[in-house]
Backbone as JSON, one array per atom type, in Angstrom:
{
  "sequence": "XXXXXXXXXXXXXXXXXXXXXXXXXXXXXXXXXXXXXXXXXXXXXXXXXXXXXXXXXXXXXXXXXXXXXXXXXXXXXXXXXXXXXXXXXXXXXXXXXXXXXXXXXXXXX",
  "N": [[59.09, -13.48, -12.48], [59.97, -14.15, -9.96], [61.14, -16.97, -9.2], [60.5, -20.29, -7.84], [62.08, -21.1, -4.76], [65.42, -22.2, -4.88], [66.48, -25.21, -3.63], [69.19, -25.54, -3.07], [70.06, -23.07, -2.4], [69.22, -22.66, 0.09], [69.77, -22.94, 3.56], [70.89, -25.92, 5.24], [70.25, -26.45, 7.77], [68.24, -27.87, 10.28], [65.08, -27.57, 11.82], [64.71, -28.47, 15.11], [62.3, -28.97, 16.4], [60.3, -29.54, 14.49], [61.54, -30.95, 12.49], [61.8, -29.93, 10.01], [63.44, -28.2, 7.31], [65.11, -25.1, 7.73], [64.3, -21.86, 6.39], [65.5, -18.72, 5.61], [63.96, -15.63, 6.43], [64.68, -13.44, 4.82], [65.32, -14.73, 2.48], [62.99, -15.36, 1.24], [60.58, -14.75, -1.42], [59.73, -11.35, -2.41], [56.9, -10.94, -2.38], [56.06, -12.86, -0.57], [57.27, -11.99, 1.81], [55.95, -9.55, 2.08], [53.36, -10.5, 2.44], [53.62, -11.8, 4.92], [54.13, -9.58, 6.59], [51.69, -8.21, 6.32], [49.82, -10.13, 7.28], [50.74, -10.46, 9.92], [50.05, -8.0, 10.87], [47.39, -8.27, 11.05], [45.87, -8.42, 8.75], [44.66, -9.61, 5.51], [46.07, -10.68, 2.5], [45.26, -9.03, -0.6], [43.19, -10.78, -2.84], [44.14, -13.19, -1.97], [43.5, -16.46, -0.86], [42.61, -18.36, 1.92], [44.08, -21.49, 2.3], [42.9, -24.85, 2.25], [44.27, -27.34, 4.05], [45.65, -30.48, 4.88], [47.13, -30.62, 7.73], [48.64, -32.54, 9.15], [49.44, -34.17, 7.07], [51.32, -32.65, 5.72], [53.42, -32.51, 7.41], [53.5, -31.02, 9.79], [53.55, -30.39, 13.35], [51.01, -31.91, 15.35], [48.24, -30.03, 16.31], [45.62, -28.26, 18.09], [42.41, -27.77, 16.42], [42.22, -24.89, 14.38], [44.63, -23.81, 15.15], [46.64, -23.47, 13.21], [47.0, -21.23, 10.47], [46.57, -21.01, 7.09], [47.75, -19.36, 4.28], [47.43, -18.3, 0.97], [50.01, -17.13, -1.15], [50.38, -14.38, -3.19], [51.57, -14.62, -6.52], [53.58, -12.75, -8.61], [53.78, -13.36, -11.29], [51.67, -14.87, -12.19], [48.16, -15.4, -12.74], [46.35, -17.22, -11.84], [45.45, -19.72, -9.31], [47.85, -19.88, -6.7], [50.85, -21.78, -6.14], [52.3, -21.08, -4.0], [52.49, -20.8, -0.5], [51.95, -19.72, 2.87], [52.13, -20.81, 6.21], [50.83, -20.08, 9.28], [51.41, -20.37, 12.7], [49.68, -20.34, 15.83], [51.38, -19.64, 17.92], [53.22, -18.01, 16.76], [55.01, -19.17, 14.99], [56.17, -19.76, 11.61], [55.7, -21.12, 8.35], [56.76, -22.14, 5.07], [55.93, -22.84, 1.68], [56.8, -23.38, -1.65], [55.8, -24.92, -3.56], [53.18, -25.89, -3.57], [52.74, -27.43, -1.21], [54.24, -29.75, -1.56], [56.65, -29.76, -0.4], [57.73, -28.42, 2.72], [58.97, -25.7, 4.61], [60.44, -24.3, 7.55], [60.13, -20.96, 8.56], [62.67, -18.77, 9.37], [63.13, -16.06, 11.31]],
  "CA": [[60.33, -12.88, -12.02], [60.37, -14.72, -8.67], [60.97, -18.43, -9.28], [60.52, -21.04, -6.58], [63.41, -21.11, -4.17], [66.3, -23.31, -5.18], [66.87, -25.83, -2.35], [70.63, -25.39, -2.86], [70.3, -21.74, -1.85], [68.66, -22.64, 1.44], [70.6, -23.67, 4.51], [70.45, -27.29, 5.51], [69.95, -26.58, 9.19], [66.9, -28.41, 10.5], [64.36, -27.18, 13.03], [64.59, -29.68, 15.93], [60.91, -29.18, 16.82], [59.46, -30.08, 13.43], [62.33, -31.74, 11.54], [61.79, -29.25, 8.72], [64.58, -27.34, 7.0], [64.88, -23.67, 7.91], [64.51, -20.91, 5.31], [65.6, -17.37, 6.18], [62.94, -14.68, 5.99], [65.22, -12.63, 3.73], [65.42, -15.54, 1.27], [61.66, -15.52, 0.64], [60.26, -13.74, -2.43], [59.15, -10.13, -1.85], [55.46, -11.06, -2.11], [55.9, -13.65, 0.67], [57.61, -11.11, 2.94], [54.85, -8.59, 2.21], [52.23, -11.24, 3.0], [53.91, -11.98, 6.34], [53.92, -8.28, 7.25], [50.26, -7.92, 6.33], [49.13, -11.07, 8.19], [51.13, -10.15, 11.29], [49.33, -6.78, 11.24], [45.97, -8.6, 11.18], [45.18, -8.36, 7.47], [44.73, -10.7, 4.54], [46.49, -10.13, 1.21], [44.21, -8.96, -1.62], [43.16, -11.9, -3.77], [44.64, -14.41, -1.35], [42.47, -17.3, -0.25], [43.15, -19.34, 2.86], [44.09, -22.83, 1.72], [42.52, -25.99, 3.08], [45.41, -28.24, 4.02], [45.75, -31.5, 5.93], [48.37, -30.23, 8.4], [49.43, -33.73, 9.46], [49.99, -34.71, 5.83], [52.47, -31.85, 5.27], [54.52, -32.69, 8.35], [53.5, -30.11, 10.94], [53.11, -31.01, 14.61], [49.57, -31.88, 15.59], [47.77, -28.95, 17.18], [44.15, -28.17, 18.07], [41.8, -27.09, 15.28], [42.33, -23.44, 14.41], [45.97, -23.38, 15.56], [47.36, -23.03, 12.02], [46.31, -20.48, 9.43], [47.29, -21.16, 5.83], [47.42, -18.26, 3.39], [48.07, -18.3, -0.34], [50.87, -15.97, -1.41], [50.27, -13.98, -4.6], [52.76, -14.67, -7.37], [53.44, -11.66, -9.57], [53.83, -13.82, -12.67], [50.54, -15.74, -12.5], [46.86, -14.87, -12.31], [45.56, -18.31, -11.26], [45.81, -20.12, -7.94], [49.29, -19.93, -6.49], [51.38, -22.89, -5.37], [53.02, -20.52, -2.85], [51.66, -20.65, 0.7], [52.53, -19.55, 4.2], [51.33, -21.36, 7.3], [51.11, -19.35, 10.52], [50.98, -21.03, 13.93], [49.19, -19.4, 16.85], [52.48, -19.2, 18.78], [54.1, -17.14, 15.99], [55.86, -19.85, 14.02], [55.75, -19.62, 10.22], [56.19, -22.15, 7.44], [56.7, -21.7, 3.67], [56.02, -23.79, 0.58], [56.77, -22.76, -2.97], [55.4, -25.96, -4.5], [51.85, -26.4, -3.22], [52.84, -28.36, -0.08], [55.07, -30.93, -1.8], [57.64, -29.65, 0.68], [57.44, -27.31, 3.63], [60.15, -25.25, 5.35], [60.14, -23.39, 8.65], [60.7, -19.63, 8.32], [63.52, -18.28, 10.45], [63.18, -14.59, 11.26]],
  "C": [[60.81, -13.44, -10.68], [60.16, -16.23, -8.71], [60.93, -19.06, -7.89], [61.94, -21.08, -6.07], [64.17, -22.37, -4.56], [66.75, -23.92, -3.87], [68.35, -25.68, -2.06], [70.97, -24.03, -2.27], [69.84, -21.64, -0.4], [69.58, -23.44, 2.35], [70.04, -25.05, 4.79], [70.17, -27.5, 6.99], [68.48, -26.97, 9.36], [66.34, -27.92, 11.83], [64.15, -28.43, 13.88], [63.15, -29.99, 16.36], [60.08, -29.9, 15.76], [60.21, -31.02, 12.49], [62.37, -31.12, 10.16], [63.05, -28.4, 8.55], [64.18, -25.89, 7.2], [65.05, -22.94, 6.58], [64.51, -19.53, 5.96], [64.52, -16.47, 5.59], [63.43, -13.88, 4.79], [65.36, -13.4, 2.43], [64.07, -15.78, 0.59], [61.44, -14.46, -0.43], [59.61, -12.52, -1.78], [57.65, -10.25, -1.54], [55.19, -11.9, -0.85], [56.22, -12.79, 1.88], [56.51, -10.08, 3.16], [53.61, -9.26, 2.81], [52.41, -11.45, 4.49], [53.63, -10.69, 7.1], [52.44, -7.98, 7.38], [49.51, -8.83, 7.31], [49.48, -10.77, 9.64], [50.45, -8.87, 11.8], [47.82, -7.01, 11.32], [45.2, -8.59, 9.88], [45.29, -9.64, 6.67], [45.11, -10.1, 3.2], [45.34, -10.09, 0.21], [44.31, -10.16, -2.57], [43.65, -13.2, -3.19], [43.49, -15.16, -0.7], [43.15, -18.26, 0.71], [43.02, -20.73, 2.25], [43.62, -23.86, 2.73], [43.61, -27.03, 2.96], [45.31, -29.24, 5.17], [47.11, -31.3, 6.59], [49.24, -31.45, 8.7], [50.12, -34.28, 8.22], [51.21, -33.92, 5.35], [53.58, -31.81, 6.3], [54.58, -31.72, 9.51], [53.04, -30.84, 12.2], [51.6, -30.88, 14.79], [49.25, -30.8, 16.62], [46.24, -28.94, 17.15], [43.65, -27.47, 16.8], [41.91, -25.58, 15.45], [43.7, -22.93, 14.79], [46.74, -22.81, 14.37], [46.44, -22.26, 11.09], [47.16, -20.56, 8.17], [46.8, -20.1, 4.86], [48.16, -18.42, 2.08], [48.86, -17.02, -0.53], [50.76, -15.61, -2.89], [51.61, -14.08, -5.32], [52.59, -13.6, -8.44], [53.38, -12.12, -11.02], [52.66, -14.72, -13.06], [49.24, -15.12, -12.01], [45.98, -15.94, -11.68], [45.96, -18.61, -9.84], [47.32, -20.3, -7.81], [49.7, -21.19, -5.75], [52.17, -22.42, -4.14], [52.06, -20.35, -1.69], [52.53, -20.41, 1.92], [51.57, -20.17, 5.2], [51.78, -20.65, 8.56], [50.57, -20.14, 11.7], [50.57, -19.98, 14.95], [50.29, -18.89, 17.76], [53.52, -18.38, 18.01], [55.01, -17.83, 15.0], [55.27, -19.71, 12.62], [56.42, -20.7, 9.38], [55.92, -21.7, 6.01], [56.74, -22.9, 2.73], [55.93, -23.03, -0.73], [56.27, -23.77, -4.01], [54.11, -26.67, -4.06], [51.9, -27.57, -2.24], [53.55, -29.68, -0.41], [56.24, -30.94, -0.82], [57.32, -28.4, 1.48], [58.72, -26.99, 4.37], [59.69, -24.31, 6.46], [60.85, -22.07, 8.4], [61.44, -19.19, 9.57], [63.65, -16.77, 10.31], [64.53, -14.08, 11.69]]
}
């Protein structure tokens, strides 16, 4: 019921810090918004596994080890591993992928 975001529905404004396209928080699927709320409160979504990702390979600025936390986002229509992920930076920035890191967008609150 929640397909991957259509790039045409997302603004084309680019984050000057990362060069990534912005995606509005309200444009994320409900499970992604719920995951953000839970992670910001210090929790981990049930059934979600932190993903191992080469941060440099997906286009994020280089930071010290442990700066980024990557969390899988549960998809209501699948029981296997999800291609949806959120990446949280220690300074509060957030990034979203709906296609297993083939592309990444910066979340704009």
